[in-house]
mmCIF file of C-alpha atoms and ligand atoms in Angstrom:
data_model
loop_
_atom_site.group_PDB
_atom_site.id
_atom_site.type_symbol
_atom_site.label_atom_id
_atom_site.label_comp_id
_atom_site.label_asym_id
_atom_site.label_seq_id
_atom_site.Cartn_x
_atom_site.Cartn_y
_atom_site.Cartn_z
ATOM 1 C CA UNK A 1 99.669 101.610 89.822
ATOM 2 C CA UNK A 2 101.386 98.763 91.043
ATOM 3 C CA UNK A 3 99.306 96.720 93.185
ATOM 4 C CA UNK A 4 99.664 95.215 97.353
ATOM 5 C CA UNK A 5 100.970 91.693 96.232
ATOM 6 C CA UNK A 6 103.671 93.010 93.902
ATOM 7 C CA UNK A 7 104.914 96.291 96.064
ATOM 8 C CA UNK A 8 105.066 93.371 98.796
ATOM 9 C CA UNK A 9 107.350 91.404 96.535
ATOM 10 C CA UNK A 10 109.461 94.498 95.854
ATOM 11 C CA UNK A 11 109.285 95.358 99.241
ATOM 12 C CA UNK A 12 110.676 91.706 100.651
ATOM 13 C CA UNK A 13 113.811 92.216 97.457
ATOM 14 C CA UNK A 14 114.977 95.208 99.366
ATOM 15 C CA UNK A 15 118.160 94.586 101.417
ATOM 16 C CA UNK A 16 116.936 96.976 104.177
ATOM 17 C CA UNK A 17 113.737 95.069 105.060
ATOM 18 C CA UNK A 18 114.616 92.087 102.920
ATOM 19 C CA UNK A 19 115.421 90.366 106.572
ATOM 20 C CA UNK A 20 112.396 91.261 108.094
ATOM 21 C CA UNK A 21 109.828 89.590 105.209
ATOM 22 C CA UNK A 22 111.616 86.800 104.180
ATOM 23 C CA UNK A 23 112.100 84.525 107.315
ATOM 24 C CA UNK A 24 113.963 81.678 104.862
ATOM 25 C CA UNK A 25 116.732 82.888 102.366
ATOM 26 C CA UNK A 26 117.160 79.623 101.015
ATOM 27 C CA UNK A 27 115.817 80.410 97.800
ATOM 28 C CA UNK A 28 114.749 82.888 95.465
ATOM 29 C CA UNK A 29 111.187 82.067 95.374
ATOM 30 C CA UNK A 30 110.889 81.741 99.274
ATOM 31 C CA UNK A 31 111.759 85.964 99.264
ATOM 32 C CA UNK A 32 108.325 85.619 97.273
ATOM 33 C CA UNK A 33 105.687 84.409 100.326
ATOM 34 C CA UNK A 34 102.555 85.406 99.477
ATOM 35 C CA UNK A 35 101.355 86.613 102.690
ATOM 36 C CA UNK A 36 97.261 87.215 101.607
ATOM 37 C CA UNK A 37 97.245 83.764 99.952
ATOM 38 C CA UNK A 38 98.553 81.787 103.361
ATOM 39 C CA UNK A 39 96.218 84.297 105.651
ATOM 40 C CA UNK A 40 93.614 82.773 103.227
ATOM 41 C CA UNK A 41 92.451 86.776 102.883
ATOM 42 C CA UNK A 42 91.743 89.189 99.929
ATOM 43 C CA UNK A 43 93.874 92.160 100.739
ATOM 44 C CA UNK A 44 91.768 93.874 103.740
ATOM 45 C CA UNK A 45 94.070 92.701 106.364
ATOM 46 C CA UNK A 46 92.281 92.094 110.137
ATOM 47 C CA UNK A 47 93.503 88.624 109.642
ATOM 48 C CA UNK A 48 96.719 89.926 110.654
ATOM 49 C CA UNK A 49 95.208 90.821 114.058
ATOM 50 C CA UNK A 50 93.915 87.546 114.526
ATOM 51 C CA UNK A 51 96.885 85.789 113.602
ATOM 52 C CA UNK A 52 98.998 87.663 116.013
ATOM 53 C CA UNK A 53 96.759 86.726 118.632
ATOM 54 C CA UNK A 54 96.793 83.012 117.982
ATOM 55 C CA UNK A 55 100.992 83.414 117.780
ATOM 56 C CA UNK A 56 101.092 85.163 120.913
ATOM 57 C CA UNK A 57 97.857 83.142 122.749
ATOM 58 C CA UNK A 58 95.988 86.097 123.481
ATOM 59 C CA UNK A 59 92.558 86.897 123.187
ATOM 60 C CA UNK A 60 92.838 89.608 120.196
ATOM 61 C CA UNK A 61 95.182 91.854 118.531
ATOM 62 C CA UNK A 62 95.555 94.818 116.667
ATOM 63 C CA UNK A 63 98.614 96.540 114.528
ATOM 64 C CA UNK A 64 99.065 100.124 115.952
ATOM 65 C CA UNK A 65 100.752 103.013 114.872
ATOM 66 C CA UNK A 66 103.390 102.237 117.633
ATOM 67 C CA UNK A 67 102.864 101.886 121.378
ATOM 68 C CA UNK A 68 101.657 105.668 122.022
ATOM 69 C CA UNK A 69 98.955 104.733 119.581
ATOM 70 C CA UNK A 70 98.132 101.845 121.017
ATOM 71 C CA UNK A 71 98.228 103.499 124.284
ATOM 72 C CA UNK A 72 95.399 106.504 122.901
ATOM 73 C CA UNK A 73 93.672 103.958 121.233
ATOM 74 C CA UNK A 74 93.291 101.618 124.642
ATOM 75 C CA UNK A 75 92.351 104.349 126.314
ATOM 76 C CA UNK A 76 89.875 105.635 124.273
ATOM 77 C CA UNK A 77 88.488 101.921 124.083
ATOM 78 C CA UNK A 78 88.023 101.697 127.899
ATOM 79 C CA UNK A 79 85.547 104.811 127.755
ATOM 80 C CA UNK A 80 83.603 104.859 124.865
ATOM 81 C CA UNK A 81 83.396 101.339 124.253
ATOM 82 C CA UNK A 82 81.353 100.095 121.060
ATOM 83 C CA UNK A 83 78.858 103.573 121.220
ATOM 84 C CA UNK A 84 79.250 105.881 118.498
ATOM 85 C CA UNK A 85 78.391 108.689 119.994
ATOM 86 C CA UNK A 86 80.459 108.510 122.603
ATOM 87 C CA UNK A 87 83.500 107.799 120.105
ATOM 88 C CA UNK A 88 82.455 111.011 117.873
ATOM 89 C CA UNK A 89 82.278 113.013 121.149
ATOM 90 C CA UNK A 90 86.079 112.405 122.273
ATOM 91 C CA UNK A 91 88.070 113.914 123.553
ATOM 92 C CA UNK A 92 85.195 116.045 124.764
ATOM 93 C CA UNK A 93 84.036 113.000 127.653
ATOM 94 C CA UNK A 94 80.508 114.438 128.841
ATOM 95 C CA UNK A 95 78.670 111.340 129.800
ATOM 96 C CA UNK A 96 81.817 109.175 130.349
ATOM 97 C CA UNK A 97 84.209 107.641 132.429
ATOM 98 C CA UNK A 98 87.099 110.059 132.240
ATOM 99 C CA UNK A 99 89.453 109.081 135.194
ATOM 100 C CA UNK A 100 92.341 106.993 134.683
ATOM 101 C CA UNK A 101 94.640 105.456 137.729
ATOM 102 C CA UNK A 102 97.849 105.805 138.053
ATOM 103 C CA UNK A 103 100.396 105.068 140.612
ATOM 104 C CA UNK A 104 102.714 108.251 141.317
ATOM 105 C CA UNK A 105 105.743 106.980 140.567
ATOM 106 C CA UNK A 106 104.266 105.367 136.883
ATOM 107 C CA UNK A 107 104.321 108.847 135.534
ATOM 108 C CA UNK A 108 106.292 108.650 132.266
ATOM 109 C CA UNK A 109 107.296 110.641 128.882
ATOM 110 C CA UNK A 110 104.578 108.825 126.778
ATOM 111 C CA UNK A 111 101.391 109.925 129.238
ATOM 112 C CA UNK A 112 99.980 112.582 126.797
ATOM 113 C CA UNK A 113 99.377 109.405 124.378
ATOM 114 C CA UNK A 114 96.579 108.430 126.850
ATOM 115 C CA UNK A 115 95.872 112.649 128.036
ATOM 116 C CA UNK A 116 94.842 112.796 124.569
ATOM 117 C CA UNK A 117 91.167 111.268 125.176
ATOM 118 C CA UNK A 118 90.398 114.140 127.991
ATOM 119 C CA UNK A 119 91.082 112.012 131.144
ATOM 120 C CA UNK A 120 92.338 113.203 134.105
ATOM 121 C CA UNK A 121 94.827 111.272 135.916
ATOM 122 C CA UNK A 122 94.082 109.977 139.682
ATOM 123 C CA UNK A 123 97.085 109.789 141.309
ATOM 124 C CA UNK A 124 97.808 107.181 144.194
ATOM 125 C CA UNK A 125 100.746 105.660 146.366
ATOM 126 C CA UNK A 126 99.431 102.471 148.512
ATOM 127 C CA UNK A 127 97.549 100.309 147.830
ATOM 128 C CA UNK A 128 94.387 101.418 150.232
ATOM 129 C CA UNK A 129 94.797 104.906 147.699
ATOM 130 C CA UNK A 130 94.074 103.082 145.182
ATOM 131 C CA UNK A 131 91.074 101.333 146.304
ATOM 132 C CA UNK A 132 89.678 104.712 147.739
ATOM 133 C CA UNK A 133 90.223 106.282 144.232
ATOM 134 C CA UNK A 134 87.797 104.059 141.999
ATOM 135 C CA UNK A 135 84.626 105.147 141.567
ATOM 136 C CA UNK A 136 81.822 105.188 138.892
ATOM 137 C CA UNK A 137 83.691 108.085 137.004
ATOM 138 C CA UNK A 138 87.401 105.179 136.981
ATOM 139 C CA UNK A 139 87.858 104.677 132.907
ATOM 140 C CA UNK A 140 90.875 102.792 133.465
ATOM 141 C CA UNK A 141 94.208 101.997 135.573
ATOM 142 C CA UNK A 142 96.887 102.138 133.803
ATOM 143 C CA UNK A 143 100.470 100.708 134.717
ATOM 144 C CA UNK A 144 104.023 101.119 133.377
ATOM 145 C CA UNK A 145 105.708 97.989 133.735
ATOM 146 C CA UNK A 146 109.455 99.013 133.676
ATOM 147 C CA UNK A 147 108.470 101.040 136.825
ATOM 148 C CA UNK A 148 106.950 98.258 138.498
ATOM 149 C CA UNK A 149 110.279 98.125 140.689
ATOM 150 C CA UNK A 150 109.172 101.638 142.138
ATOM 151 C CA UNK A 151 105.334 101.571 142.563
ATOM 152 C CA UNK A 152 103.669 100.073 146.121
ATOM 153 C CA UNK A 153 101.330 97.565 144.187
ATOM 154 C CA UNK A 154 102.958 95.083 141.479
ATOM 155 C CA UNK A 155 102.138 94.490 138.558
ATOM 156 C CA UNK A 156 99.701 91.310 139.599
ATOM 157 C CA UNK A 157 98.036 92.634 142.384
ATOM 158 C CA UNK A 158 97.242 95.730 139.938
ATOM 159 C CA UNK A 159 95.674 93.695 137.494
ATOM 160 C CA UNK A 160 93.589 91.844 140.776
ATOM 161 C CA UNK A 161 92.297 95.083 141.613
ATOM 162 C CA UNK A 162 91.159 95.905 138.660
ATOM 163 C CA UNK A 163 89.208 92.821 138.433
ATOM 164 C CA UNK A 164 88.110 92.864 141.880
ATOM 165 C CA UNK A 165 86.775 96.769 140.819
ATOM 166 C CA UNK A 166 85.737 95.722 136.957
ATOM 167 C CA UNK A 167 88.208 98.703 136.037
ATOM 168 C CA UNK A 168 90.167 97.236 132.581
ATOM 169 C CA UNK A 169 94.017 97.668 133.236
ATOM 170 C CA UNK A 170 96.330 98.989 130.702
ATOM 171 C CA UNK A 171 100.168 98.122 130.918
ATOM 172 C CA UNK A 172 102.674 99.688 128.893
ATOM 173 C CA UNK A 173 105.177 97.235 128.368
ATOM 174 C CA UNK A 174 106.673 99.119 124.968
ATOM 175 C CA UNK A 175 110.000 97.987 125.278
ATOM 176 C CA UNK A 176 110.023 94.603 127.341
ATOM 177 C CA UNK A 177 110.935 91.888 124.881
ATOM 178 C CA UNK A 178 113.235 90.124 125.196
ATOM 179 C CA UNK A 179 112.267 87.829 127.277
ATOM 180 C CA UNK A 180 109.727 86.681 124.835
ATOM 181 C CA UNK A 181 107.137 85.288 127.500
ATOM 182 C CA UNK A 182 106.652 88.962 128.642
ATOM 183 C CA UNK A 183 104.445 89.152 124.965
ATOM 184 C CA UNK A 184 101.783 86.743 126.801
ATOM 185 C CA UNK A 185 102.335 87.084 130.876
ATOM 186 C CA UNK A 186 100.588 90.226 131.753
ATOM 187 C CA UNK A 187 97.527 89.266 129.868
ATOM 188 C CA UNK A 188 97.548 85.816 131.922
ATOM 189 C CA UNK A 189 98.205 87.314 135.327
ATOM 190 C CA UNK A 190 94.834 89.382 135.015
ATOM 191 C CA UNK A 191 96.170 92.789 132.926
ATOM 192 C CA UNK A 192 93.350 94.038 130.520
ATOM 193 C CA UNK A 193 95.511 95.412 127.594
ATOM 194 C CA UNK A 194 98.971 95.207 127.417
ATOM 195 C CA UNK A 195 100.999 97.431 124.349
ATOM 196 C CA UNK A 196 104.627 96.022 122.916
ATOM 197 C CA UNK A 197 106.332 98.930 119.954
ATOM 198 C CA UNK A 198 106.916 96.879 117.509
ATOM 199 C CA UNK A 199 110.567 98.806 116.188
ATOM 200 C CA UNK A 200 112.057 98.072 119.574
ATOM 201 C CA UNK A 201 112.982 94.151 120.485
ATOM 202 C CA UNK A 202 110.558 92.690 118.555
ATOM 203 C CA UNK A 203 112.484 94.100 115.709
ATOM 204 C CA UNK A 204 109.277 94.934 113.221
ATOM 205 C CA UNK A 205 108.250 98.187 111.319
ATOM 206 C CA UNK A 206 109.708 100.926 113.289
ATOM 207 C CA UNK A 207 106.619 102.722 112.990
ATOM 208 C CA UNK A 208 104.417 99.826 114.291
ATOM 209 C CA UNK A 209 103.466 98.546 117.478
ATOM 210 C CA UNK A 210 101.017 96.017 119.092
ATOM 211 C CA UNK A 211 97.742 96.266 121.293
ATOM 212 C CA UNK A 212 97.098 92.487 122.752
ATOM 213 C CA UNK A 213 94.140 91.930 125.338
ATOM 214 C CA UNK A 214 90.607 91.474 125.978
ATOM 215 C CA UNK A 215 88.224 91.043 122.829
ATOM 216 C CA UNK A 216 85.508 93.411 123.195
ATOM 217 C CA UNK A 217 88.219 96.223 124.280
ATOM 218 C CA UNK A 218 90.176 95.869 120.993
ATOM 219 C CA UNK A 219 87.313 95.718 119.171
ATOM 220 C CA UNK A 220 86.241 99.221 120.470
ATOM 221 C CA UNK A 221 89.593 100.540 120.047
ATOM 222 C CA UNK A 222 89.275 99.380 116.543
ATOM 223 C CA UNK A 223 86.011 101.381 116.344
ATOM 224 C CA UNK A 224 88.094 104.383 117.680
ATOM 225 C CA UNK A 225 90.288 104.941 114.720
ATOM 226 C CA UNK A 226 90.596 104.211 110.810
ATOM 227 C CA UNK A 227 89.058 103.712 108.635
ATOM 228 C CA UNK A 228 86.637 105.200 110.422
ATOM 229 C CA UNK A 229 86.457 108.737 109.836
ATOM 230 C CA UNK A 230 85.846 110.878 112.652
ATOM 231 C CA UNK A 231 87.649 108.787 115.585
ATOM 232 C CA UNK A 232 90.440 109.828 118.087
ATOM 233 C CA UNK A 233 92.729 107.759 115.982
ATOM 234 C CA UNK A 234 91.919 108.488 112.664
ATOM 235 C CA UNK A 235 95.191 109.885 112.289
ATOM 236 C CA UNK A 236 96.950 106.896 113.579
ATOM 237 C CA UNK A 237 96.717 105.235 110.141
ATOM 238 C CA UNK A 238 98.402 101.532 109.430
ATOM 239 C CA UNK A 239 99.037 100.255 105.958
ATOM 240 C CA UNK A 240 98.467 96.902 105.133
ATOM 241 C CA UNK A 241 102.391 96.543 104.630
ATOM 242 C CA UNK A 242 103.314 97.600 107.960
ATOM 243 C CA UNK A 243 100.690 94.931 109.689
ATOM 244 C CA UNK A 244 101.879 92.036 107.570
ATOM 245 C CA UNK A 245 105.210 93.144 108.591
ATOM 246 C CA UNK A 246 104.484 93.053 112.142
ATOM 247 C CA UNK A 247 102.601 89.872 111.733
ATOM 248 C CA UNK A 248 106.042 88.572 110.484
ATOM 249 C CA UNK A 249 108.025 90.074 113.290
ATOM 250 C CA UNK A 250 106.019 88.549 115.820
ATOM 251 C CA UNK A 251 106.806 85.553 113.914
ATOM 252 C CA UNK A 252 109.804 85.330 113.482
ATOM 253 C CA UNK A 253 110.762 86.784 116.572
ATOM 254 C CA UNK A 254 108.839 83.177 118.214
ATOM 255 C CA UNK A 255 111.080 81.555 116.501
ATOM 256 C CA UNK A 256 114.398 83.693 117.191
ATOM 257 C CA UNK A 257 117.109 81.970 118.604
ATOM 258 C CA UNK A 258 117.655 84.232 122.014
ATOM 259 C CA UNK A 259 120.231 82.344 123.567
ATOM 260 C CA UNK A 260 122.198 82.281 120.401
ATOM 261 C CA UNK A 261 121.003 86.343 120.362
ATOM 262 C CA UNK A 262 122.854 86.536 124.166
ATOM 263 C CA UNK A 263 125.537 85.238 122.623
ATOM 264 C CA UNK A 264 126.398 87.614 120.112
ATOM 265 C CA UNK A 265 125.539 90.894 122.475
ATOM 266 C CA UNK A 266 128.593 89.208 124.904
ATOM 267 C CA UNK A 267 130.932 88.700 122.043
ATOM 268 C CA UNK A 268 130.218 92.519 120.962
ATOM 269 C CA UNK A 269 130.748 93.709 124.445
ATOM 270 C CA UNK A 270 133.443 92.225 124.327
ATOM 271 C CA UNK A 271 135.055 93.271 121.171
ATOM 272 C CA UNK A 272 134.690 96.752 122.648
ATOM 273 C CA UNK A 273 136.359 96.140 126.105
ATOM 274 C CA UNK A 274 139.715 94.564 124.676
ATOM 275 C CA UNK A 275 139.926 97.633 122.587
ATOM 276 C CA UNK A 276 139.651 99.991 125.034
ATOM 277 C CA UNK A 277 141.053 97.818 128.706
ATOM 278 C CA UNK A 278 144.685 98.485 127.780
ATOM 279 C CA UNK A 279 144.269 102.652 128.037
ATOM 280 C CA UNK A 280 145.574 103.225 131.731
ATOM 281 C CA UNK A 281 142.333 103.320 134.309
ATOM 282 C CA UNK A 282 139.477 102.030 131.582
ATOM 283 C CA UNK A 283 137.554 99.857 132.490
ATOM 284 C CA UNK A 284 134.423 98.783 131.206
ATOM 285 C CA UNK A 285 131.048 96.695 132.911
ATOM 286 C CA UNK A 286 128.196 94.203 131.667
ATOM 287 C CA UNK A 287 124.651 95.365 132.834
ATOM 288 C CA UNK A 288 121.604 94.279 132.237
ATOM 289 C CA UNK A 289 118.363 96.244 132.856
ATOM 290 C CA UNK A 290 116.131 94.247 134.762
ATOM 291 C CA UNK A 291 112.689 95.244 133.129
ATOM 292 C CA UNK A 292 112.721 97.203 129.376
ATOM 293 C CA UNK A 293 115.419 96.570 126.885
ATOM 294 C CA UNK A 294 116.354 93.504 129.298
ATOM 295 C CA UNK A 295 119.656 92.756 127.189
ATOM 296 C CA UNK A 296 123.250 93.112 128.059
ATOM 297 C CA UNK A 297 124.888 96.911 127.969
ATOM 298 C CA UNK A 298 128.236 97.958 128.469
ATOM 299 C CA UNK A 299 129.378 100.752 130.427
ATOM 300 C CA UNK A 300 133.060 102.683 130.341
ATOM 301 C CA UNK A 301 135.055 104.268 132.573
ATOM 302 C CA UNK A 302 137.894 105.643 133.044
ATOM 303 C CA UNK A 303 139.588 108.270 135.396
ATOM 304 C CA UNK A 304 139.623 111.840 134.628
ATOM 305 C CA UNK A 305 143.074 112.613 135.816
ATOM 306 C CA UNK A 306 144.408 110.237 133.851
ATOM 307 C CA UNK A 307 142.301 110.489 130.582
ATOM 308 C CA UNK A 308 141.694 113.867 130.809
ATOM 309 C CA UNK A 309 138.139 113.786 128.689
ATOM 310 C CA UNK A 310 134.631 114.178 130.636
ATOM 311 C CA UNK A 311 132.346 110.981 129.488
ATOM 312 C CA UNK A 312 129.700 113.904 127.545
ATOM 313 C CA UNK A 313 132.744 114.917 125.495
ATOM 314 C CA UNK A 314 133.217 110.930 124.517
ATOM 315 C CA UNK A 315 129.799 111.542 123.586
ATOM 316 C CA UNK A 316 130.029 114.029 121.113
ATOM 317 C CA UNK A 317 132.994 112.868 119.452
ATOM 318 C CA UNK A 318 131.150 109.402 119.271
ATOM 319 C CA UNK A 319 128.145 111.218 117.590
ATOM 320 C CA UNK A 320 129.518 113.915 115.567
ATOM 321 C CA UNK A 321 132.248 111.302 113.801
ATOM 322 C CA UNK A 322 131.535 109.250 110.671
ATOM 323 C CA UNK A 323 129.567 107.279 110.732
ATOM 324 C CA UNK A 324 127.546 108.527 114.082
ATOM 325 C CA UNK A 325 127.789 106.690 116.932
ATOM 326 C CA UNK A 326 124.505 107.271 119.321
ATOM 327 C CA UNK A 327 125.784 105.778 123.025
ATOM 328 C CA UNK A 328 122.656 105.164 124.954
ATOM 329 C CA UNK A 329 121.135 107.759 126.403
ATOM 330 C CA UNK A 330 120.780 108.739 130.179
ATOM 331 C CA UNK A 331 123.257 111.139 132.702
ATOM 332 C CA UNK A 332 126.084 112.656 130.632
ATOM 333 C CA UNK A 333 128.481 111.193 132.966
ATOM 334 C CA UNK A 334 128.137 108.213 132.459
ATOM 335 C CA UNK A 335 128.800 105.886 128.763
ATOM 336 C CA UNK A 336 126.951 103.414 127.918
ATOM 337 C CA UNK A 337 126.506 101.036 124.601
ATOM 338 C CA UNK A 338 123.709 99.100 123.549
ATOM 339 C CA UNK A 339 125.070 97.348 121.454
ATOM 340 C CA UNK A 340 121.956 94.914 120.150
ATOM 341 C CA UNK A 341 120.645 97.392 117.583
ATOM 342 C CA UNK A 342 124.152 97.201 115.807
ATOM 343 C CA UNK A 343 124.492 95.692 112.650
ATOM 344 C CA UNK A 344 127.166 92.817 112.572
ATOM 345 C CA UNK A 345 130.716 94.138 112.251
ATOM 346 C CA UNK A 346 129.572 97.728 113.577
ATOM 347 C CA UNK A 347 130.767 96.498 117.084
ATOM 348 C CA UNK A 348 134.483 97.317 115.297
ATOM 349 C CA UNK A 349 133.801 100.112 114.174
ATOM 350 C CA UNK A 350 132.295 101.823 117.688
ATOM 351 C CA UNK A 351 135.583 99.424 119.226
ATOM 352 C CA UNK A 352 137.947 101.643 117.042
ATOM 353 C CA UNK A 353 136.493 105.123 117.648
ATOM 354 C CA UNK A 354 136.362 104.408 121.237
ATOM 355 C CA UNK A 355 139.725 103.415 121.898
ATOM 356 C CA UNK A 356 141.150 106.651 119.681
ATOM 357 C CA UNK A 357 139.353 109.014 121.266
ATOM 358 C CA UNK A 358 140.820 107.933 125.272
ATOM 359 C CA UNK A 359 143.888 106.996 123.915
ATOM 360 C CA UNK A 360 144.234 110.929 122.694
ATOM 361 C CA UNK A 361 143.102 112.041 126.111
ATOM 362 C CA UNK A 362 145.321 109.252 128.062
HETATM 363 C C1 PLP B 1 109.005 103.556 123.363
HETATM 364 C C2 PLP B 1 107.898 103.644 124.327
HETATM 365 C C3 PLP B 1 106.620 104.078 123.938
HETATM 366 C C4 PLP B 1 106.333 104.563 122.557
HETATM 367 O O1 PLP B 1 106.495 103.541 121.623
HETATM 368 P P1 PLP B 1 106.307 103.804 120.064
HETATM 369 O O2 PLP B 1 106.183 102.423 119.507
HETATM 370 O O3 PLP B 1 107.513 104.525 119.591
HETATM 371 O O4 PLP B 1 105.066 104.604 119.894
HETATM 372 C C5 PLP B 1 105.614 104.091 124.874
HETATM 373 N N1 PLP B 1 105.850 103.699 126.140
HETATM 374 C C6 PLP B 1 107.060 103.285 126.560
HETATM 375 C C7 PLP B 1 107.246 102.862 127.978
HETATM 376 C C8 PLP B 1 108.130 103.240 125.666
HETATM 377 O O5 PLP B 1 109.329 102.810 126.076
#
């Protein structure tokens, strides 16, 4: 059996994740960091969580398997806390707090991540709601930033009220790096937990992610999955690989150049739009979401009666070709590009399929 340090040295020669675990490529032997040996650690890795916590100035850290882990895991921390019975008893919650605020319009895909631990969700609107719905039963409030636009409290005065109520508050910020102080602000403004994935902008192990926030609540979330055995999250296993990896991502993603990163988006976006701006009525737009995956987009359009495609047609010629093209996804009618998660030179390729397939309708 080959052992940690030298799969981790086979792992870091790989082209495909080469990038990610060797932050220099100046030489051969700096593809050879011994992670263990500079965490000063034998190979049993909670180091990792405390170095991501000093990189990121939080309180503590732990490698999840991806934000909905981190977001059963959190949850389950804020109810059962360090007692073992109560952790063995989940998601059964006799004898605990098994409420969990929410603000209405904060529902999202992911919620069954945090349903899993047996809570029922309180739903409010204002803010007076809100302070009518805590009582002795309130587990947690929980908050999804990218929604903070849409919700009657913000994301500060959320994280007051749970202080001013001793309720820990959760926010889901999966995908909201960039910008990079987001990793740090909602724990500083008051927030209790805060989860990042760690496959979406902070460009680590696809199937990783991050819980940051208050000591005693990671360490109970800890206690709530492996290696301990019968735990909400024992199935929500992390190897050793995967939390050096995301150690490095947070790393190197610190030291990221993001204007440089801005940059390069524009120039894609705009590889795409000369392609495609001479075809009679296409035109094609900059956007930027303002909270989660906070980078420029492009979106094209083009008149029907002139290019006589519909946009979800575009769409399926842009996935079924070779290689697939995946535009982001949202209403049918309307085409978008991300064009960050491309790999240099793809912005061409996407450029070229593009323009053939409105030039044939045009
Ligand atoms: C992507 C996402 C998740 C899930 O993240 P994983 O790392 O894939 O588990 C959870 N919440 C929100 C808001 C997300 O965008």
């Amino acid at each position: 059996m080959p052992n940690r340090r030298n799969f981790l040295k086979t792992l870091s020669s790989l082209p495909l994740v080469g990038g990610l675990l060797a932050p220099k490529r100046t030489s051969a032997a700096s593809d050879r960091r011994d992670y263990f040996k500079e965490l000063g650690v034998r190979p049993i890795i909670n180091a990792a969580g405390r170095r991501i916590a000093e990189l990121v100035g939080c309180e503590a850290a732990m490698v999840t398997a991806g934000a909905a882990s981190a977001l059963t895991l959190g949850t389950a921390a804020c109810m059962t806390g360090s007692n073992p019975d109560l952790i063995h008893r989940l998601p059964d919650t006799t004898g605990m707090k098994n409420e969990v605020i929410i603000q209405k319009s904060h529902h999202f895909g992911y919620e069954h991540a945090v349903r899993n631990c047996g809570i029922r969700f309180v739903e409010v609107e204002t803010e007076a709601d809100l302070e009518r719905a805590v009582n002795e039963r309130t587990a947690m409030m929980l908050f999804l930033n990218y929604a903070d636009p849409t919700g009657q409290t913000k994301a500060d005065r959320f994280a007051e009220l749970g202080r001013k109520y001793s309720v820990p508050t959760f926010n889901d910020c999966a995908a909201d790096v960039p910008p990079t102080e987001n990793l740090s602000r909602y724990l500083k403004t008051g927030f209790s937990l805060v989860t990042f994935s760690g496959g979406k902008g902070l460009r680590g192990p696809q199937s990783a992610g991050l819980l940051l926030g208050r000591k005693d609540l990671i360490a109970a979330a800890r206690l709530n999955g492996p290696p301990n055995s019968d735990t909400i999250g024992r199935g929500m296993k992390v190897n050793k690989e995967e939390m050096v990896a995301m150690m490095v991502a947070v790393e190197l993603y610190l030291k990221r150049d993001h204007a440089a990163d801005e940059r390069e988006w524009r120039r894609r976006i705009d590889v795409i739009s000369r392609a495609v701006s001479s075809i009679p009525t296409v035109s094609t737009e900059t956007y930027v979401p303002e909270i989660a995956n906070h980078v420029p987009h492009m979106r094209i359009r083009w008149e029907e009666n002139r290019v006589k495609i519909s946009s979800a047609e575009v769409q399926r010629q842009l996935r079924e070709g070779t290689p697939s093209i995946e535009p982001v996804p949202g209403p049918k009618d309307v085409l978008a590009i991300g064009v960050w998660m491309m790999q240099q030179g793809d912005e061409k390729i996407v450029a070229r399929r593009l323009r053939d397939i409105l030039r044939a309708a045009a």
